Short mmCIF file of C-alpha atoms and ligand atoms in Angstrom, two decimals:
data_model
loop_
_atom_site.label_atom_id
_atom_site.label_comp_id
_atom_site.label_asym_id
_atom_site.label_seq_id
_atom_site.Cartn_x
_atom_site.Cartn_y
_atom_site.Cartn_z
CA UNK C 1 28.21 21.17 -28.73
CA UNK C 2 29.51 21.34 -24.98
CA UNK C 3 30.60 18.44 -23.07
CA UNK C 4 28.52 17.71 -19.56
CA UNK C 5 30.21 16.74 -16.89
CA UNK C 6 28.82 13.49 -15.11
CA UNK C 7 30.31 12.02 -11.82
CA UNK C 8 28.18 8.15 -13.18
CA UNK C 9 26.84 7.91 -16.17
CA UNK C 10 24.92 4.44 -16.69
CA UNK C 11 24.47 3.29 -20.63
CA UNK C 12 21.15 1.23 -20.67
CA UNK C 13 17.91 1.60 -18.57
CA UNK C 14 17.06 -1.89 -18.84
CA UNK C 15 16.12 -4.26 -16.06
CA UNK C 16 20.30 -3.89 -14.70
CA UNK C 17 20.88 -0.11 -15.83
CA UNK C 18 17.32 0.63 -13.80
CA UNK C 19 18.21 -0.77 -10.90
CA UNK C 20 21.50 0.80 -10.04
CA UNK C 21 19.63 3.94 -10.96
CA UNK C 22 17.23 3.41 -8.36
CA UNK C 23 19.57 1.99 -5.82
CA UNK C 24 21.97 4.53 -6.67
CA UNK C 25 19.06 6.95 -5.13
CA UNK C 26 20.30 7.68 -1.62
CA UNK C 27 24.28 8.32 -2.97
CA UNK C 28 22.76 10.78 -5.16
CA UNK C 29 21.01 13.26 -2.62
CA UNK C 30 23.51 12.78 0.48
CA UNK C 31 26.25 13.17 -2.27
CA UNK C 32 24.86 15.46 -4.69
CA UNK C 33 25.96 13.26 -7.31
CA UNK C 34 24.91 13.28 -10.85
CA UNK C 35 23.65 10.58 -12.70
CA UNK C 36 22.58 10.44 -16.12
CA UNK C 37 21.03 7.30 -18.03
CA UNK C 38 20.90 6.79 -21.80
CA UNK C 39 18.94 4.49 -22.96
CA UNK C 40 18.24 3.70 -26.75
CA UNK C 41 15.02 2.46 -26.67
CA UNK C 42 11.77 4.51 -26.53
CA UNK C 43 9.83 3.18 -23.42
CA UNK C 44 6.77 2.47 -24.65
CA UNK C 45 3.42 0.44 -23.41
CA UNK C 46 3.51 -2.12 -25.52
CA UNK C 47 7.11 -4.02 -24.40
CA UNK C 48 9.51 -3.06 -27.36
CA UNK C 49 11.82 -2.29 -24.64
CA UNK C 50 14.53 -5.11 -24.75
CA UNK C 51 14.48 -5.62 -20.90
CA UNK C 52 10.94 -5.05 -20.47
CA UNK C 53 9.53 -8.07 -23.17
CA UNK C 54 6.88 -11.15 -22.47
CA UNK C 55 9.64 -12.65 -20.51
CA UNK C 56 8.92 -13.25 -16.42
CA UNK C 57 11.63 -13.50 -14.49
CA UNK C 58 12.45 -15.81 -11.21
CA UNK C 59 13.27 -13.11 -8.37
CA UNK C 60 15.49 -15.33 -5.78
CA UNK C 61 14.27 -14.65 -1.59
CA UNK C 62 17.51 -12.40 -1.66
CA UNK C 63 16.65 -10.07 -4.42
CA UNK C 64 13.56 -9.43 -2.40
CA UNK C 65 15.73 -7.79 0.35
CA UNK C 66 17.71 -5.18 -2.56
CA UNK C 67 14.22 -4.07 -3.82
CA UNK C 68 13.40 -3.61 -0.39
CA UNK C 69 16.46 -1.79 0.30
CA UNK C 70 15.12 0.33 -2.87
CA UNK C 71 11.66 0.76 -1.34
CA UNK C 72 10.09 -0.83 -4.66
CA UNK C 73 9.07 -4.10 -2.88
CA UNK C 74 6.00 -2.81 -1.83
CA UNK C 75 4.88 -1.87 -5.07
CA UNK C 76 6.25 -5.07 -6.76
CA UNK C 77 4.83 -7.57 -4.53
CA UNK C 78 1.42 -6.58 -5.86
CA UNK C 79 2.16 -9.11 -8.94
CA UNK C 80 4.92 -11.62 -7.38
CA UNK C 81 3.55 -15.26 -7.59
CA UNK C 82 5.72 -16.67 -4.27
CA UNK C 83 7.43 -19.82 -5.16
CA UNK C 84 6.85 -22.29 -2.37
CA UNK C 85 8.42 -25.39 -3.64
CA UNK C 86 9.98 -26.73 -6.75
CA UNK C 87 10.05 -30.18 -7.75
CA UNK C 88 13.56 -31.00 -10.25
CA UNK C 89 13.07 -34.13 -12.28
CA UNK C 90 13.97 -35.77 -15.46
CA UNK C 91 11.91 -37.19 -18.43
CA UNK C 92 11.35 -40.97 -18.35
CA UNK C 93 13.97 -41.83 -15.55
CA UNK C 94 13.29 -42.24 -11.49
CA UNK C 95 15.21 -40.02 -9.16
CA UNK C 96 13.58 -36.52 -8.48
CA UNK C 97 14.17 -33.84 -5.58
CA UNK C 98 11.79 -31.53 -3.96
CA UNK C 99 12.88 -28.53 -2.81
CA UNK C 100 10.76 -26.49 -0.18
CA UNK C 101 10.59 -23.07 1.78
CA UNK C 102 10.84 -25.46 4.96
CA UNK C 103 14.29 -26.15 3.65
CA UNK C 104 15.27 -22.73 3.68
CA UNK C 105 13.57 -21.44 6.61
CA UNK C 106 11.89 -18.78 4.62
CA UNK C 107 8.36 -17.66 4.12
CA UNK C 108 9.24 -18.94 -0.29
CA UNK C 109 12.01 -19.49 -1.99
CA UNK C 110 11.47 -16.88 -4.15
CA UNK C 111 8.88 -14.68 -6.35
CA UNK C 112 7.80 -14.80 -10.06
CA UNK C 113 7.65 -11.37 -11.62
CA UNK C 114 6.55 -10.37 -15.15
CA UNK C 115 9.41 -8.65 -16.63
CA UNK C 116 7.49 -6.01 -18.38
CA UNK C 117 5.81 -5.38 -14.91
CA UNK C 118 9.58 -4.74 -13.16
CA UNK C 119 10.52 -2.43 -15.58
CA UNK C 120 7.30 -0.11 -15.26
CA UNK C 121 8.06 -0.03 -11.57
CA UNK C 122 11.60 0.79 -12.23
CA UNK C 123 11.22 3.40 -14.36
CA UNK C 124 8.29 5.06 -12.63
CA UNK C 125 10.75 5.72 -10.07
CA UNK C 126 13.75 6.68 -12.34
CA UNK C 127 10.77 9.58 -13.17
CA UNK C 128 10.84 10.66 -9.66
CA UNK C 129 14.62 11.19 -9.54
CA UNK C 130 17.08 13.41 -10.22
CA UNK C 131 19.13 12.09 -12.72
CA UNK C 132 19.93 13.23 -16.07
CA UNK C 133 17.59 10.75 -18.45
CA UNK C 134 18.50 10.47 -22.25
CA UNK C 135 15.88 8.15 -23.85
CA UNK C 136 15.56 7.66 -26.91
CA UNK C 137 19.45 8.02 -27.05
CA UNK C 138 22.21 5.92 -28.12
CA UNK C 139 25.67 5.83 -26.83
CA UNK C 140 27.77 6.04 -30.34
CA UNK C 141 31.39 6.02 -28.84
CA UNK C 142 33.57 6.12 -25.86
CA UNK C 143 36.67 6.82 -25.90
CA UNK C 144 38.67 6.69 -22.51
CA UNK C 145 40.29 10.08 -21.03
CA UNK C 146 42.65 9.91 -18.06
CA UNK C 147 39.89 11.00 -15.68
CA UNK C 148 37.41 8.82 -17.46
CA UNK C 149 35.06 8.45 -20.57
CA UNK C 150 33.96 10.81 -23.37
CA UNK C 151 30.47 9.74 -24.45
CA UNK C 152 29.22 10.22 -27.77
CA UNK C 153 25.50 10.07 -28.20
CA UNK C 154 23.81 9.81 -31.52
CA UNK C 155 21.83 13.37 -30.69
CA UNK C 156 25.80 14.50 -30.94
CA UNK C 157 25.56 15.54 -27.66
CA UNK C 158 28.84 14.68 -25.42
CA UNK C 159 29.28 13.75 -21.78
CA UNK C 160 32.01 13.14 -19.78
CA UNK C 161 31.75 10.59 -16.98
CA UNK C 162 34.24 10.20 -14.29
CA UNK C 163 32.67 6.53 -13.22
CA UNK C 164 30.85 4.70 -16.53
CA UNK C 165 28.70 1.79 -16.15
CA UNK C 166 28.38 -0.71 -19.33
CA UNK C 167 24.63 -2.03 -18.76
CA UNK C 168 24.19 -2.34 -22.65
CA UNK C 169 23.22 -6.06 -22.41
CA UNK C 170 26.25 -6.49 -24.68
CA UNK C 171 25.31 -6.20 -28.10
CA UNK C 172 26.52 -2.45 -28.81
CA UNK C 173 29.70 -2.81 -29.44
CA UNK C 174 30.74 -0.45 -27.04
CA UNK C 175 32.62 -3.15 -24.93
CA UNK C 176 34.69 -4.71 -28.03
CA UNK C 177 35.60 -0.69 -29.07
CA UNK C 178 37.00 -0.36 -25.51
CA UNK C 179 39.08 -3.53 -26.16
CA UNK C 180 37.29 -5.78 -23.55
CA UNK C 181 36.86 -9.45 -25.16
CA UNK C 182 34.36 -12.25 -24.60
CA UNK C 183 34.33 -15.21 -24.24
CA UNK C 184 31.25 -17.26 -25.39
CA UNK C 185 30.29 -20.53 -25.25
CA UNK C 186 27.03 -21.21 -27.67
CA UNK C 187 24.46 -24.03 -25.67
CA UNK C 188 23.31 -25.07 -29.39
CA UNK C 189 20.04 -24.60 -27.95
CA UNK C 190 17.02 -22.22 -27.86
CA UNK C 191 14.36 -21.10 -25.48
CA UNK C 192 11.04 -21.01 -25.67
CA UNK C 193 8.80 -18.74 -23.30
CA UNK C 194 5.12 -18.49 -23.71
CA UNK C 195 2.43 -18.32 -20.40
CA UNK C 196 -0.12 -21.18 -20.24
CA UNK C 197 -2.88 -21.52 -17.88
CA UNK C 198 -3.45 -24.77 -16.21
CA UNK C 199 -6.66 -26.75 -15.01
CA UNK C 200 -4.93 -27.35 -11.24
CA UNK C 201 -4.07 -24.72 -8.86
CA UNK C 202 -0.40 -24.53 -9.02
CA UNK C 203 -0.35 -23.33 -5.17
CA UNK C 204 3.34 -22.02 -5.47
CA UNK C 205 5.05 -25.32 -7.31
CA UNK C 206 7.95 -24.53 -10.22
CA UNK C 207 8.86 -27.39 -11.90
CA UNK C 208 11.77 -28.13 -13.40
CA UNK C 209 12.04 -30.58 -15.67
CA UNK C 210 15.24 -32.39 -17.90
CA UNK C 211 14.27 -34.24 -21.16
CA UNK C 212 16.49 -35.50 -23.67
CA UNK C 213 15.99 -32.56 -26.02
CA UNK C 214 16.64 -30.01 -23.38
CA UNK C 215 15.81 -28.49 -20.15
CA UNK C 216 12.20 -27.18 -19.29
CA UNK C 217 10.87 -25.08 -16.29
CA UNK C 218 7.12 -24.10 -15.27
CA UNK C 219 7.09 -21.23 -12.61
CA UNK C 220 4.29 -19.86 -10.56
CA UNK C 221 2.32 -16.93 -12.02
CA UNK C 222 -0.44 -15.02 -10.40
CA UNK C 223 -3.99 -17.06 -10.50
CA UNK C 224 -3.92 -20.29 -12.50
CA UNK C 225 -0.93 -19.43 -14.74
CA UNK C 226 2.18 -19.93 -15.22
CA UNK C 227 5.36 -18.99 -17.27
CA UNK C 228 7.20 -21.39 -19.29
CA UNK C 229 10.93 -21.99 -20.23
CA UNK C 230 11.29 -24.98 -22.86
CA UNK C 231 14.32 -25.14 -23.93
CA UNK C 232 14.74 -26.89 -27.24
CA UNK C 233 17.89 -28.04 -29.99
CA UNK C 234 17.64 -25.39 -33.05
CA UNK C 235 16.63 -27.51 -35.37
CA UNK C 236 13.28 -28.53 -33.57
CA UNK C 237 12.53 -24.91 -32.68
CA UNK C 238 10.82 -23.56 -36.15
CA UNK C 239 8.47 -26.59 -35.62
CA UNK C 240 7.39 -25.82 -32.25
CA UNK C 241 6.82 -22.18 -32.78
CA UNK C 242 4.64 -23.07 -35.69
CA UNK C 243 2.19 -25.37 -34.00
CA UNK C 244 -1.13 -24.91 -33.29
CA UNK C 245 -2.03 -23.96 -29.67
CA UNK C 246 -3.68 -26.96 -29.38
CA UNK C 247 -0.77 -29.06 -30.71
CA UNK C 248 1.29 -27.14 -28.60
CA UNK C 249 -0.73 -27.85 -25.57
CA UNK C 250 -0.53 -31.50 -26.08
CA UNK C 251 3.38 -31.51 -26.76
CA UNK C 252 3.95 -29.85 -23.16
CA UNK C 253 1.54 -32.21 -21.61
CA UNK C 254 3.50 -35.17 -22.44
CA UNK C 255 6.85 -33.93 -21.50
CA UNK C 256 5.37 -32.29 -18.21
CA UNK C 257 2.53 -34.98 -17.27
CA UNK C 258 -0.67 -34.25 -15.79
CA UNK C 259 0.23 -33.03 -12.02
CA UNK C 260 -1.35 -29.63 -13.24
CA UNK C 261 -3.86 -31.01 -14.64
CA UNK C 262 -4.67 -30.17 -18.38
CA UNK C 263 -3.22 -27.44 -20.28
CA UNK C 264 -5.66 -25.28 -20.89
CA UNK C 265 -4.53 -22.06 -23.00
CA UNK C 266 -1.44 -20.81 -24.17
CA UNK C 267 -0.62 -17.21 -24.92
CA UNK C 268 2.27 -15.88 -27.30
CA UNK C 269 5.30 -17.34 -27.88
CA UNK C 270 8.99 -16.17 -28.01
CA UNK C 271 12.87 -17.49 -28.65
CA UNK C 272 15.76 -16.51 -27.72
CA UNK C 273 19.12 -18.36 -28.76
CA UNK C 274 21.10 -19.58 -25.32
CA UNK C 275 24.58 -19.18 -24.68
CA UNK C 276 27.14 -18.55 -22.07
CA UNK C 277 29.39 -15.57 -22.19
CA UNK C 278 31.66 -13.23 -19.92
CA UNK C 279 33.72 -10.49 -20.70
CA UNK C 280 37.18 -10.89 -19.51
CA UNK C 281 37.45 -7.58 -17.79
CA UNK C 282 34.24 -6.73 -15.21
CA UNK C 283 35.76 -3.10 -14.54
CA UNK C 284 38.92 -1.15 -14.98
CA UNK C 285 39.49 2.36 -13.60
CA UNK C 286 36.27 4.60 -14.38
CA UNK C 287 34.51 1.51 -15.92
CA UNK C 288 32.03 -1.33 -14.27
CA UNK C 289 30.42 -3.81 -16.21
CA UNK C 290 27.33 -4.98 -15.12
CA UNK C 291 24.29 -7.46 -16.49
CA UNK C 292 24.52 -9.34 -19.29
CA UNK C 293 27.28 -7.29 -21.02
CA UNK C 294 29.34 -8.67 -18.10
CA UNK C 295 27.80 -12.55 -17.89
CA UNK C 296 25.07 -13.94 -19.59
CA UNK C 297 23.77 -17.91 -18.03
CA UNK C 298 21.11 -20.56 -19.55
CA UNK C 299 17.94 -19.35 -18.12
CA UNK C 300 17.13 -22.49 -16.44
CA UNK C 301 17.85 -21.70 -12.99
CA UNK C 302 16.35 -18.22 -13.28
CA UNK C 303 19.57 -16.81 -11.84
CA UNK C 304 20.81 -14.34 -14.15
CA UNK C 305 18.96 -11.12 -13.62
CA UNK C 306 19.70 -12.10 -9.54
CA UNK C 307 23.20 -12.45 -10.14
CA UNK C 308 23.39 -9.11 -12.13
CA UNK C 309 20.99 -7.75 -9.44
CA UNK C 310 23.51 -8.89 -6.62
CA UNK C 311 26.58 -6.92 -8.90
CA UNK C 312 24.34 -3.56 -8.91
CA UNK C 313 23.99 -3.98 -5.02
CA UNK C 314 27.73 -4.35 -5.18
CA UNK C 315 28.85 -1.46 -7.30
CA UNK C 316 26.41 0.76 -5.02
CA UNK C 317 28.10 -0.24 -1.97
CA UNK C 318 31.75 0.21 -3.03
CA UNK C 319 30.77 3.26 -4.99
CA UNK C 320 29.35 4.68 -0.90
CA UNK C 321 32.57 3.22 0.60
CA UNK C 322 34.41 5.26 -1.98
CA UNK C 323 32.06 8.47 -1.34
CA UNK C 324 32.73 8.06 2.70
CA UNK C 325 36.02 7.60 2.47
CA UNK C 326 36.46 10.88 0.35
CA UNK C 327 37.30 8.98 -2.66
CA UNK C 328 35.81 9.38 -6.44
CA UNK C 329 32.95 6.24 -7.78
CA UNK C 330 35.51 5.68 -10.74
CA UNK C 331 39.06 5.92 -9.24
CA UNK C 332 41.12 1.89 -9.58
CA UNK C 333 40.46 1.75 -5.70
CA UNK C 334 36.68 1.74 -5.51
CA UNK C 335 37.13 -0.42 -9.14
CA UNK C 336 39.32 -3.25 -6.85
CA UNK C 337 36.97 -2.63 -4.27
CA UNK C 338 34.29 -3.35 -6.41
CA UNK C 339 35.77 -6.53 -8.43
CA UNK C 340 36.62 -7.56 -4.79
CA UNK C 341 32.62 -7.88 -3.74
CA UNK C 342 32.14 -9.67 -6.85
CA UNK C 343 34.58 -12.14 -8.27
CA UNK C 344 33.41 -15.20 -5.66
CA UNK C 345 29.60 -14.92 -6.49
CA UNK C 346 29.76 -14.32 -9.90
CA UNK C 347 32.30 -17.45 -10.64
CA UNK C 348 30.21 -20.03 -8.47
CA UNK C 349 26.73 -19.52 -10.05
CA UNK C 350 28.33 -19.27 -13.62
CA UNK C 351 30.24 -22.69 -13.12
CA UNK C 352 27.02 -24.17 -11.71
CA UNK C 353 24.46 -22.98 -14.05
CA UNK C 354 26.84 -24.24 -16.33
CA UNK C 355 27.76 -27.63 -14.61
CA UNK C 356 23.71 -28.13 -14.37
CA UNK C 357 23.24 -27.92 -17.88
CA UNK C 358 26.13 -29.58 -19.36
CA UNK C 359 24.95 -32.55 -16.95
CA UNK C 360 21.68 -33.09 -17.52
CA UNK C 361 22.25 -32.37 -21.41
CA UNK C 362 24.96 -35.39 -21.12
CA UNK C 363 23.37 -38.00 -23.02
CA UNK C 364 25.91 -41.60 -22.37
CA UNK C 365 25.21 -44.84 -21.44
CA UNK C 366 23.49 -45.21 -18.02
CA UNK C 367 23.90 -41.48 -17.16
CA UNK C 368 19.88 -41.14 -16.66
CA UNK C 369 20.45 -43.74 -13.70
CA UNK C 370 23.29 -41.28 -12.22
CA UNK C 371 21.53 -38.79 -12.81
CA UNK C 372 18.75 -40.18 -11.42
CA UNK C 373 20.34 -41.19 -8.46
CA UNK C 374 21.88 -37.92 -7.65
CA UNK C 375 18.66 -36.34 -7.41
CA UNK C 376 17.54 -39.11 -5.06
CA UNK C 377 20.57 -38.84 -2.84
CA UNK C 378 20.35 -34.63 -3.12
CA UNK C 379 16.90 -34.85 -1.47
CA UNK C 380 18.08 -37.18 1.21
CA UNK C 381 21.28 -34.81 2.14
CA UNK C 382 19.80 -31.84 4.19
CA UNK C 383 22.31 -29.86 4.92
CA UNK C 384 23.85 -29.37 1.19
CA UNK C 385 20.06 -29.25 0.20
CA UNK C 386 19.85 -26.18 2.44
CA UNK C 387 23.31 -24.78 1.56
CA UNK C 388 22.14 -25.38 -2.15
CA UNK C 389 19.06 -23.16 -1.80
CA UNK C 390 20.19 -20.68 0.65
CA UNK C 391 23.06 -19.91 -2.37
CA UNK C 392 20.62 -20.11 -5.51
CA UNK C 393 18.22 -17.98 -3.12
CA UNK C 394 21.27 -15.37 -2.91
CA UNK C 395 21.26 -16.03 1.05
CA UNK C 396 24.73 -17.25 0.96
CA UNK C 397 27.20 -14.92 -0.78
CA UNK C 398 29.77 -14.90 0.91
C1 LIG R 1 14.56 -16.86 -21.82
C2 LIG R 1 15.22 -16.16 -20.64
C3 LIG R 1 14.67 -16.29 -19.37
C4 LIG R 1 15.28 -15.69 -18.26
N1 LIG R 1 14.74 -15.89 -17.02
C5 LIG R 1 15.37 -15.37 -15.93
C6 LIG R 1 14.87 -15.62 -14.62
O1 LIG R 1 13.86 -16.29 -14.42
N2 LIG R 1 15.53 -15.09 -13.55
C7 LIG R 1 16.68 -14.35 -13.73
O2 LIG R 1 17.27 -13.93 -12.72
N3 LIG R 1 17.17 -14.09 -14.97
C8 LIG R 1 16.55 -14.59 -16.06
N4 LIG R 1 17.04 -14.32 -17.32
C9 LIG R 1 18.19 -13.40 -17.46
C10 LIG R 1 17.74 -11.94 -17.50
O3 LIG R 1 16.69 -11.79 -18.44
C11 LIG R 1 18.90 -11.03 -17.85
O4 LIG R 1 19.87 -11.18 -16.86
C12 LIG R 1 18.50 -9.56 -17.93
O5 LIG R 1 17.51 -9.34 -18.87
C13 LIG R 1 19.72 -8.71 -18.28
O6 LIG R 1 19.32 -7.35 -18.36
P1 LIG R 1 20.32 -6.22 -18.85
O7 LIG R 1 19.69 -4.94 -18.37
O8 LIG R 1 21.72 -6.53 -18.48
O9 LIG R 1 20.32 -6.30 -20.46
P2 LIG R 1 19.20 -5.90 -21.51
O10 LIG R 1 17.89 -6.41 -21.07
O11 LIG R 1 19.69 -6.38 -22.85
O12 LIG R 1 19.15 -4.31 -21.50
C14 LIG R 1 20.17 -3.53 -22.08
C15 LIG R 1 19.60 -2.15 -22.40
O13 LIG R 1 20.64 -1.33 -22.95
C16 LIG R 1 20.12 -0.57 -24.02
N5 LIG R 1 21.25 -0.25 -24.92
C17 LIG R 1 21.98 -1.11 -25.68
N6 LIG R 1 22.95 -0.46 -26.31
C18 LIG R 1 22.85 0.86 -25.95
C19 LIG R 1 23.60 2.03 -26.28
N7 LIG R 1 24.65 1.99 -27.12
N8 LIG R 1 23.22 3.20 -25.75
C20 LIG R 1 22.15 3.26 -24.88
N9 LIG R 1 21.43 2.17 -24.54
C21 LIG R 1 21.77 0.98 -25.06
C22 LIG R 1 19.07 -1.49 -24.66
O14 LIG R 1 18.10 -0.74 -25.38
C23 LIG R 1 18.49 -2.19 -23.43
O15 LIG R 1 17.37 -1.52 -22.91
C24 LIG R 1 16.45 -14.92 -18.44
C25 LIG R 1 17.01 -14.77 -19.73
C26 LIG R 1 16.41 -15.39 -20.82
C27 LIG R 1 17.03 -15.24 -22.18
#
C-alpha cells in the first residue's frame, strides 16, 4: 500500500486529540495544511468512547475563552452548570475556606460539563472539517524518519507525518516503542464517579471535601444534580460499588452532611484507579505529547483536562508562529518553541495537585488542626486567595 503524506497527524480523537483538531481549524484553511486523526474507537451513542464516558468534567473560567476561540462555546454552554462558589473543607475538623466568583472578579469560576456531551460537540465539528479522519483505526507502529514519523495503522495503511501528536491517553504503547519513559507515582487510591440528585438547589456550590479515607468533590450539574468524585483506598472500593443505592445514599450523606439537603437518587457508578504520571520527554523534533499520555493528575481539583486543554492551545500557537515565520509544525524550533509555552504551567499545577493531595491524605498527630488552620488563614488572605483561583481558573499562566 502507498504511504500518505501528512504535514500533522494527531493519534487519538479523544477529549485532547479533538480539540487540537478543532483549534487546529483556522491553520488548516489559511495554510492548506493536512490533518488526519486516527482514532481506535468506534464513536458510538452509547459512550464506549474512552474520552467520551459517564465522567463530567470541571471546565476552569479560562478554558471557556479556548472553546470560544474555537467557536464551540456557544453550543457547549447549552449544558454547562456555572460554578459560583466552592466551599473546601475537611471531615470532622474546623477550618474551611470559601471560595467565590467575587474573588475572582468573574461572572463563575468555572463550568461543569458532561464529558460525553464535550465530545459530541467536538466531533460534530471534526465532521465539518477537512481533515483526513481514520476511525475505527489503530496506530500499530511508528517508527521515526529524519523528516518525521512512519505510521502504521492496523487497516495496513501507512502515513507519513512531518509533525505527530501523541494524544493516545498513554496506554498504547506507542510512547514506550519511541523510547519516551514515565514516570508514575500510584495514589493507592480509587475514584468513584456516579451523578446524584439532591433535595436543595445547589445554586452553583462545588464542594470539596477531605476525609480520612480520601478526598471527595460534589460539582454543579444542570437542575438539581450533581456529579460526584469520592475518592476511596482500594480495599474499601469493591464494597462501595456493591451497595445498594440506598446504602449508598446514606454513606455520602454522612461524609457530606445535610447542606444539600437529602440525597435523593443516585445513577450509575464508575472507578477508575488514580495515579500521577509524566513522560519525561513532552516533544522532540516532529513529536508533541499532549493529554494524559504527557501528564495524568488526581482528579480532585478538576484540572487535568484544563491543563491538557491549555497544552493544545499551546501547540496551536507555536505550530502558527512556525507557519508565519515560514517554518514547518514539526521542525526542533517550533518543538522548543512549543516546550517553551509549556514547561512553567504544566510543572506548577502538577506539584500542586500533587502537594494538595499528599497533604490532606497526611494522616499524623495534630495535622487535622494544621490543616484546619490553613484553610482558616487561606480564606482570611485575599490576595493569595485571588492569585490561587485566578491560576486554578487558568487566568494566570504566565
Ligand atoms: C475520575 C476522573 C475525573 C476527572 N475530572 C476532571 C475534571 O473535572 N476536570 C478536568 O480538567 N479533568 C478531569 N479529569 C482528567 C481528564 O479526564 C483527562 O485529562 C482527559 O480525559 C484526558 O483525555 P485524553 O484525550 O488525553 O485521553 P483519553 O481520554 O484516554 O483519549 C485517548 C484516545 O486515544 C485513542 N487511542 C489510544 N491508542 C490509540 C492508537 N494506538 N491509535 C489510535 N487511537 C488511539 C483512545 O481510543 C482514546 O479515544 C478527570 C479524570 C478522572 C480519572
Amino acid at each position: 500500500m502507498s504511504e500518505t503524506a501528512i504535514d500533522i497527524a494527531i493519534i487519538g480523537g479523544g477529549l485532547v486529540g479533538a480539540s487540537l483538531a478543532v483549534a487546529l481549524g483556522p491553520l488548516i484553511e489559511r495554510h492548506q495544511l493536512r490533518v488526519a486523526v486516527i482514532e481506535a474507537s468506534e464513536l458510538s451513542a452509547s459512550g464506549a468512547q474512552p474520552s467520551f464516558d459517564e465522567r463530567s468534567s470541571a471546565i476552569a473560567y479560562g478554558s471557556r475563552a479556548h472553546f470560544e476561540t474555537m467557536e464551540l462555546w456557544s453550543q457547549l454552554a447549552t449544558r454547562a452548570a456555572p460554578i459560583h462558589d466552592i466551599e473546601v473543607s475537611q471531615r470532622g475538623a474546623m477550618g474551611r475556606t470559601h471560595l467565590s466568583r467575587r474573588d475572582a472578579g468573574t461572572p463563575s469560576l468555572g463550568y461543569v460539563l458532561p464529558n460525553a456531551f464535550l465530545g459530541r460537540v467536538l466531533h460534530e465539528r471534526l465532521a465539518d472539517m477537512a481533515i483526513d479522519w481514520h476511525c475505527p483505526a489503530r496506530v500499530d507502529r511508528m517508527t521515526p524518519e529524519p523528516d518525521g514519523h512512519r505510521l502504521v495503522l492496523d487497516s495496513g495503511q501507512t502515513l507519513h507525518a512531518g509533525l505527530t501528536v501523541l494524544a493516545d491517553g498513554g496506554r498504547s504503547g506507542l510512547k514506550a516503542s519511541l523510547g519516551i519513559a514515565t514516570d508514575r507515582h500510584d495514589y493507592e487510591q480509587h475514584a468513584l464517579i456516579a451523578n446524584v440528585e439532591t433535595a436543595h438547589a445547589h445554586e452553583g456550590w462545588a464542594f470539596e471535601r477531605f476525609t480520612d479515607e480520601g478526598a471527595m468533590a460534589l460539582l454543579p450539574l444542570t437542575q438539581r444534580r450533581m456529579a460526584l468524585i469520592w475518592t476511596r483506598p482500594p480495599e474499601s472500593i469493591d464494597a462501595t460499588l456493591a451497595m445498594s443505592d440506598d446504602d449508598f445514599l446514606l454513606a455520602l450523606q454522612s461524609r457530606m452532611g445535610s447542606r444539600l439537603g437529602r440525597f435523593q437518587r443516585v445513577g450509575s457508578r464508575h472507578v477508575y484507579a488514580l495515579s500521577m504520571s509524566r513522560a519525561r520527554e513532552q516533544s522532540r523534533p516532529h513529536l508533541a505529547v499532549l493529554g494524559n499520555a504527557a501528564h495524568a493528575i488526581h482528579p480532585i481539583a478538576g484540572q487535568g483536562f484544563n491543563l491538557a486543554l491549555r497544552g493544545v492551545m499551546d501547540l496551536n500557537a507555536a505550530i502558527e508562529a512556525a507557519l508565519d515565520a515560514g517554518r514547518t509544525p514539526g521542525e526542533a524550533a517550533t518543538m522548543a518553541d512549543f516546550e517553551q509555552r509549556r514547561q512553567r504551567d504544566r510543572d506548577l499545577i502538577m506539584q500542586a495537585s500533587d502537594t494538595l493531595v499528599r497533604l490532606f491524605g497526611l494522616e499524623l498527630p495534630g495535622i487535622s488542626g494544621v490543616r484546619g488552620a490553613a484553610l482558616g488563614l487561606f480564606n482570611l488572605a485575599t490576595p493569595l486567595k485571588r492569585a490561587l483561583i485566578r491560576r486554578a481558573m487558568g487566568l494566570a499562566r504566565h
